[in-house]
Coordinates of C-alpha atoms and ligand atoms in Angstrom, one line a residue:
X743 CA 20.6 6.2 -4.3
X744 CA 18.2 3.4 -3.4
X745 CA 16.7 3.5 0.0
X746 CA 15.5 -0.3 0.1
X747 CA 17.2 -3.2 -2.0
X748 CA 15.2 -6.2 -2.1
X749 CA 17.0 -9.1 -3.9
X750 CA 15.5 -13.0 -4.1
X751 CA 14.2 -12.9 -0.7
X752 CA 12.4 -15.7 0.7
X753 CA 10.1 -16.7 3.3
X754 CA 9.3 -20.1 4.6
X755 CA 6.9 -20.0 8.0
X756 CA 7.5 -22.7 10.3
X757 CA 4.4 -24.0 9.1
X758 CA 5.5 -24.8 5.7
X759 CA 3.9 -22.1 4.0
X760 CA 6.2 -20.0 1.2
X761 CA 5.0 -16.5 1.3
X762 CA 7.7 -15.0 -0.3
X763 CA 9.5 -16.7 -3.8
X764 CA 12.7 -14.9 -4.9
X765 CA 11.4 -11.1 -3.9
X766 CA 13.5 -8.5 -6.0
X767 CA 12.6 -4.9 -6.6
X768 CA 14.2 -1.5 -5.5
X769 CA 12.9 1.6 -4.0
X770 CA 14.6 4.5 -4.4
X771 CA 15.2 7.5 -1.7
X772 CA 12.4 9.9 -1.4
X773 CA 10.3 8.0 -3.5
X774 CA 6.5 6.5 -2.4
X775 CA 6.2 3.2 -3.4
X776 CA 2.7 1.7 -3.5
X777 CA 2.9 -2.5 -2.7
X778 CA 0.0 -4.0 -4.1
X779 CA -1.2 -7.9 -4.3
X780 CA -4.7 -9.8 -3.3
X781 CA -5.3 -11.1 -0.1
X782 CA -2.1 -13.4 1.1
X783 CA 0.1 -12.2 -1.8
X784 CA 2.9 -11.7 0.4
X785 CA 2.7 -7.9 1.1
X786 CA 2.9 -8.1 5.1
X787 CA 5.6 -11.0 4.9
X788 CA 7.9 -8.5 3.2
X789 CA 7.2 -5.7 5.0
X790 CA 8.4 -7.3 8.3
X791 CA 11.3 -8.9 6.8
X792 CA 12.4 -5.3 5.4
X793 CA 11.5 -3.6 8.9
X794 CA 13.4 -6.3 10.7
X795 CA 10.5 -7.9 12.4
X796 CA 10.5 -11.2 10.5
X797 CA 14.1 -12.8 9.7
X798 CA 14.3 -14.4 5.9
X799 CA 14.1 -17.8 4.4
X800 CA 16.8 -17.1 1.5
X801 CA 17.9 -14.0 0.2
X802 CA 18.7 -10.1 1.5
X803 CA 17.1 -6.8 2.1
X804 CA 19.2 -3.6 2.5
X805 CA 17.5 -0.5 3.8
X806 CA 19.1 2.4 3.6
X807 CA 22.7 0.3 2.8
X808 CA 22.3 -1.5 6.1
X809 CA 21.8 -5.5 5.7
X810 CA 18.4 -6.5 7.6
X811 CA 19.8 -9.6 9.0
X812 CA 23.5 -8.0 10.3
X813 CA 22.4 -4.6 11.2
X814 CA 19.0 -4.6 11.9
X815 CA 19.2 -2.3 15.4
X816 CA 21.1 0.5 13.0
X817 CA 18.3 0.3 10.5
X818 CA 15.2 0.8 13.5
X819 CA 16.8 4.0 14.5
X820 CA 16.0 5.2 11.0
X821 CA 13.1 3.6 9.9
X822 CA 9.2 3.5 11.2
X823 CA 6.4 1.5 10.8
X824 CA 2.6 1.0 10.6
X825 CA 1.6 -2.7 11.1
X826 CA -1.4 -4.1 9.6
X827 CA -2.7 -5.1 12.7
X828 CA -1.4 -2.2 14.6
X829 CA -3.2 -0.1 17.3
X830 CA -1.6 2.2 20.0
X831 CA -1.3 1.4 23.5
X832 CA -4.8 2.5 25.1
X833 CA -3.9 4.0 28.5
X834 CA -3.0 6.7 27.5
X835 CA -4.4 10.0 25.3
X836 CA -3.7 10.8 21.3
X837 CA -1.7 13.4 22.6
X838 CA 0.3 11.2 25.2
X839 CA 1.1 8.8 22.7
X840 CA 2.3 10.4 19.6
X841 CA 4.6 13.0 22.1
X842 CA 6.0 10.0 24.2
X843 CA 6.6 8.2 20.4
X844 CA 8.4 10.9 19.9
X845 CA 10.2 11.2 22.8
X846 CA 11.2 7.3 22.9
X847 CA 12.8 8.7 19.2
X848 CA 15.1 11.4 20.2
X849 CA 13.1 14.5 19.9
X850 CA 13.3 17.2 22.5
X851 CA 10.5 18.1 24.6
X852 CA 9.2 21.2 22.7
X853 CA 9.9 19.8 19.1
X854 CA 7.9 16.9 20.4
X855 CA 5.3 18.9 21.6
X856 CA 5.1 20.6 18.4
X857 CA 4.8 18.0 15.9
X858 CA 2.4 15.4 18.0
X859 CA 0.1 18.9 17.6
X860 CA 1.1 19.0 13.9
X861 CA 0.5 15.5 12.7
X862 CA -2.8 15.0 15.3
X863 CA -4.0 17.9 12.9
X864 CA -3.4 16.7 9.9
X865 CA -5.1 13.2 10.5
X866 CA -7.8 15.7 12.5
X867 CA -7.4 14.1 15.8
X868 CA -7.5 17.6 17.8
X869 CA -11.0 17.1 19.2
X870 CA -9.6 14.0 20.7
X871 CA -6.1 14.6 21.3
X872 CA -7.1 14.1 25.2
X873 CA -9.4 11.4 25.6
X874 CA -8.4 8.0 26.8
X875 CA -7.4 6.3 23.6
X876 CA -9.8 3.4 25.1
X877 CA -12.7 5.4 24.3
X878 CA -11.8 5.9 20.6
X879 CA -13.4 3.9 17.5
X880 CA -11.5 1.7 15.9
X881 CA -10.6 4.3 12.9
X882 CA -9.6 6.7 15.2
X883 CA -7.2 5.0 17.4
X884 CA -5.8 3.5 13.8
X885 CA -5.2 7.3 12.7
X886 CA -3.8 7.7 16.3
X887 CA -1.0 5.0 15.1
X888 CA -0.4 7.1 12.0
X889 CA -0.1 10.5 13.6
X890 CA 3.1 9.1 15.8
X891 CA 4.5 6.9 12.8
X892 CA 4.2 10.1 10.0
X893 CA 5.4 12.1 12.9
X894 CA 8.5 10.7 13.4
X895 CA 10.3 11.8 10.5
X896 CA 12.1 8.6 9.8
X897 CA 14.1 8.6 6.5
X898 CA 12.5 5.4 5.3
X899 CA 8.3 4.6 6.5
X900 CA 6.7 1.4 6.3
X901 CA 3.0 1.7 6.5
X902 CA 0.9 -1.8 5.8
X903 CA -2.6 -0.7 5.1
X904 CA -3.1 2.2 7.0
X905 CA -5.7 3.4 5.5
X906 CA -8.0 0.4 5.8
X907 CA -11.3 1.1 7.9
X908 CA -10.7 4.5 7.4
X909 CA -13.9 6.8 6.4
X910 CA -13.3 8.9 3.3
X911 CA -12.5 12.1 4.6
X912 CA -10.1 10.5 7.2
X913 CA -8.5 8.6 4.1
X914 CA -7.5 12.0 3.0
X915 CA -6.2 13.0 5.8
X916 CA -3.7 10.6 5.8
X917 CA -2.7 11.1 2.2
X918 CA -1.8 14.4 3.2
X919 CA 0.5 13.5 6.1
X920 CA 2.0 11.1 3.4
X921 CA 2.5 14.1 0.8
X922 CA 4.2 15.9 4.0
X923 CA 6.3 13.2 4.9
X924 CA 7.1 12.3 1.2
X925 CA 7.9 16.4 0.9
X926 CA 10.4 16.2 3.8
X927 CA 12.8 13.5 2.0
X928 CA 11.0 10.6 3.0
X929 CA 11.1 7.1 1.9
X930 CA 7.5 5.6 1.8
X931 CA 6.5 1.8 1.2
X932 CA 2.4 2.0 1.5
X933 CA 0.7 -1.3 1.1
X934 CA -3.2 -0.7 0.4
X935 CA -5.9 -2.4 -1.5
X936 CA -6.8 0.9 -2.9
X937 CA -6.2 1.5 -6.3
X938 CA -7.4 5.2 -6.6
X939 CA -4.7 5.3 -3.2
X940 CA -2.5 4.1 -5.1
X941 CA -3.1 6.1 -8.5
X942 CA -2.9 9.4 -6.6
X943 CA -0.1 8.7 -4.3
X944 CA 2.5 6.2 -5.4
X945 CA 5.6 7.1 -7.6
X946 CA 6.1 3.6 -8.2
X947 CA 4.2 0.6 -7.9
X948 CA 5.1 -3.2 -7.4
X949 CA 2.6 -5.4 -7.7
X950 CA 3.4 -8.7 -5.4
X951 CA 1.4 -12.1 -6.5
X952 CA 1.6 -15.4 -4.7
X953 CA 4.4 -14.3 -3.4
X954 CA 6.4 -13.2 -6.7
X955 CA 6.8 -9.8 -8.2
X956 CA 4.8 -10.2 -11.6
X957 CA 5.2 -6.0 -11.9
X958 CA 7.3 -3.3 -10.9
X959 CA 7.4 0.1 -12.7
X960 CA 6.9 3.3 -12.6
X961 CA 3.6 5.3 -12.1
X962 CA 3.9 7.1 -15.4
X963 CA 4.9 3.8 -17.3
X964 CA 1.7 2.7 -15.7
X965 CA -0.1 5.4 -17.2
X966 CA 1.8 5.2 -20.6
X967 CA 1.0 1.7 -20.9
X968 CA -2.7 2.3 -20.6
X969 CA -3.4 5.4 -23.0
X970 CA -5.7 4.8 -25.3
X971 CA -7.1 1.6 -23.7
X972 CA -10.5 1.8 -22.1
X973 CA -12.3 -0.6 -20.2
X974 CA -16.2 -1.8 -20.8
X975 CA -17.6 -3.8 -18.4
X976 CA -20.3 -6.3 -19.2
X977 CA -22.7 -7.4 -16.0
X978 CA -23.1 -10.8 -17.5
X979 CA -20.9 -13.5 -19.0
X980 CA -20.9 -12.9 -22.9
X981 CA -19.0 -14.3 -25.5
X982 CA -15.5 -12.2 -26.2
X983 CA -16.2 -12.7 -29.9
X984 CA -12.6 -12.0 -30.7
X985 CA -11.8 -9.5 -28.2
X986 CA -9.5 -9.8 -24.6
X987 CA -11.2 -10.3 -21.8
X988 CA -11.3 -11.1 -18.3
X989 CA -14.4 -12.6 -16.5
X990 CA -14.3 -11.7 -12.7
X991 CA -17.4 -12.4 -10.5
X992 CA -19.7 -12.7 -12.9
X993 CA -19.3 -9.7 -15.0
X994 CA -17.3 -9.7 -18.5
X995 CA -14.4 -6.9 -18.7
X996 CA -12.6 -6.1 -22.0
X997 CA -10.0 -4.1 -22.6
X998 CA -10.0 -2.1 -25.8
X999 CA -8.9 1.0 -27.8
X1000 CA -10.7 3.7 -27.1
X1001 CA -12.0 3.1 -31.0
X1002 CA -13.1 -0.9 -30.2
X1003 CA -15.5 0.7 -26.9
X1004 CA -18.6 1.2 -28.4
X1005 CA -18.7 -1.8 -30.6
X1006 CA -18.0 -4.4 -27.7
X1007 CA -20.7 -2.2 -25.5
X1008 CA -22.9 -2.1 -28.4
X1009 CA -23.4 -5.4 -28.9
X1010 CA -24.2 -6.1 -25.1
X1011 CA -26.4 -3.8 -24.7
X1012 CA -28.4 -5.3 -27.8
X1013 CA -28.1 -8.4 -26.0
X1014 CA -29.7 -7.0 -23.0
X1015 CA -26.5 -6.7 -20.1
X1016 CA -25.8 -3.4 -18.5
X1017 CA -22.4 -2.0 -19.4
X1018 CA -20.0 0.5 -17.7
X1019 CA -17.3 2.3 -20.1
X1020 CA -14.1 3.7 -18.4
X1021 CA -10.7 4.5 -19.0
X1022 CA -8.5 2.1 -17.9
X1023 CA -6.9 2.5 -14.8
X1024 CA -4.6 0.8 -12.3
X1025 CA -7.0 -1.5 -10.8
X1026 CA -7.1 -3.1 -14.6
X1027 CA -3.3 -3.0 -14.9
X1028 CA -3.9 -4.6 -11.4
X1029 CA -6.6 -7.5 -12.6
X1030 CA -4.6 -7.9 -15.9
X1031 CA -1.7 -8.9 -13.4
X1032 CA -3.1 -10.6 -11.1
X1033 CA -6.6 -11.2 -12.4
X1034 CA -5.5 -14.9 -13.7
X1035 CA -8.2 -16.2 -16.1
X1036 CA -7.8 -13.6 -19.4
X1037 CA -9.1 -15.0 -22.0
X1038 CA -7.5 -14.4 -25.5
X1039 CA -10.2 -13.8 -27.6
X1040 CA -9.4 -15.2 -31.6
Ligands
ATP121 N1 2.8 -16.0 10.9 C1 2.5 -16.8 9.9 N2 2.7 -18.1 9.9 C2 2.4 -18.9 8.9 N3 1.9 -18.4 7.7 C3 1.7 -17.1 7.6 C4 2.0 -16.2 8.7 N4 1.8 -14.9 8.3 C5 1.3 -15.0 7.0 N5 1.3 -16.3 6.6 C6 0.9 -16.8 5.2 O1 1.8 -16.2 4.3 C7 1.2 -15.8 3.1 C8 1.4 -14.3 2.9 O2 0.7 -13.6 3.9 P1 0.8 -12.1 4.1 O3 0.2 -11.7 5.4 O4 2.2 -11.7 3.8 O5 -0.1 -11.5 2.9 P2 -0.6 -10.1 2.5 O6 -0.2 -9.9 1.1 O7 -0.1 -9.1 3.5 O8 -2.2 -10.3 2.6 P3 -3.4 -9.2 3.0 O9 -3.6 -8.3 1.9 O10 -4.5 -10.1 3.3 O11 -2.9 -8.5 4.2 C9 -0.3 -16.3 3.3 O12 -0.4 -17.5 2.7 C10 -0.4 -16.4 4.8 O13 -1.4 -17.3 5.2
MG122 MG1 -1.1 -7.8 4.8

């Protein structure tokens, strides 16, 4: 069964601006969906329209069979969400905050208790779990946001970037609080601008550009689509001399089989550019998409 239903939406701001053009995909239930798309694509537009925040233009999304526009007070008692701007309230403590999310949501007291503990783990959040949320860094009162959201349990979570800012390790600890949440039946819709996020999370990914879907598939059709094909990047613009290739801030990157790779680096490095030689990956699937300016080699 699908979880989310997305069909031709579109969003036109007040100020003229069309973020979203005819937005159709599906997510299915249980499954982690990783919405990708440069800057101003149309990622955060879509996520508030599907977590009735934003109304649409044109069009419908259903979450969880309920209509967006109709029923959107039925659909907030099962979904949650992680805005991209989003930080908690700061009077209060980690602790205070993800139990009183909680509470606002229909747990009891000790389950409440329990899993504000639980989740403030897994993003490591004890050694603040009492200090004035005031007093946090920026990164930390963002994980603060994602402990209560993950903790929630909501059959379908909406989280826009919530790993942005985030150090490394903290990254991490958010993927796992995704892998628990994704674990207990949970639907996931995780916007990001990291691919290797992306690549190690998602199920499915839908890539969203200038505010059209130009690619929707699976993870593994991702990876089937990109066997073989390696990617050499040339620091320097050089001529394709017959081969694809895409020129993005200043550097030269061609996509090959894995046979082509050390002809096309061969003959740069003779010409005096560095050169980096890597399997492909989503980020080129990514570029490829959205990359604009390929350039057919003949
Ligand atoms: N409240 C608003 N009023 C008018 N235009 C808006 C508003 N919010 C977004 N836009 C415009 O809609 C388009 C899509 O923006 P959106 O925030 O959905 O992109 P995004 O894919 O989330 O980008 P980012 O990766 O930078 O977060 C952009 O052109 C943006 O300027
Ligand atoms: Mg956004």
């Amino acid at each position: 069964m699908e979880a989310v239903v997305s069909r031709g939406l579109w969003k036109v701001y007040g100020s003229g601006v069309v973020a979203l053009k005819g937005v159709s995909f599906n997510v299915e239930r249980g499954r982690l969906v990783a919405l990708l798309g440069r800057n101003g694509a149309g990622k955060t537009t879509w996520v508030r329209v599907a977590s009735t925040q934003l109304l649409p233009t044109r069009g419908t999304v259903e979450v969880l069979g309920l209509d967006v526009v109709s029923e959107p007070w039925m659909i907030r008692e099962l979904i949650a969400m992680v805005p991209q701007e989003g930080f908690p309230l700061e009077m209060l403590t980690p602790f205070e905050y993800v139990y009183s999310y909680l509470m606002v949501r229909g747990y009891g007291r000790s389950e409440a208790r329990g899993r504000a503990r639980e989740y403030l783990g897994l993003l490591e959040l004890e050694p603040y779990a009492d200090t004035m949320i005031d007093e946090l860094s920026g990164g930390l009162k963002r994980r603060v946001m994602v402990a209560a959201v993950m903790a929630s349990g909501a059959e379908v979570l909406f989280l826009d970037e919530p790993t942005t800012g985030l150090d490394p390790v903290a990254r991490r600890g958010v993927w796992s609080a995704l892998k628990k949440a994704k674990g207990a039946g949970g639907t996931i819709i995780l916007t990001t601008h990291y691919m290797d996020e992306a690549e190690s999370l998602a199920d499915d990914v839908v890539v969203i550009h200038e505010g059209r879907v130009v690619f929707s598939g699976s993870m593994s059709q991702v990876r089937e689509g990109l066997k073989g094909k390696v990617r050499v990047e040339v620091y320097g613009d050089v001529d394709p001399s017959g081969y694809e290739c895409l020129k993005v801030g200043g550097a030269t990157i061609f996509y090959v089989e894995g046979g082509e790779a050390e002809e096309v680096a061969g003959r740069a490095i003779k010409r005096g550019f560095e050169v980096a030689v890597k399997p492909a990956s989503l980020e080129d699937l990514f570029m490829r998409v959205v990359g604009g300016g390929i350039e057919e080699g003949d």
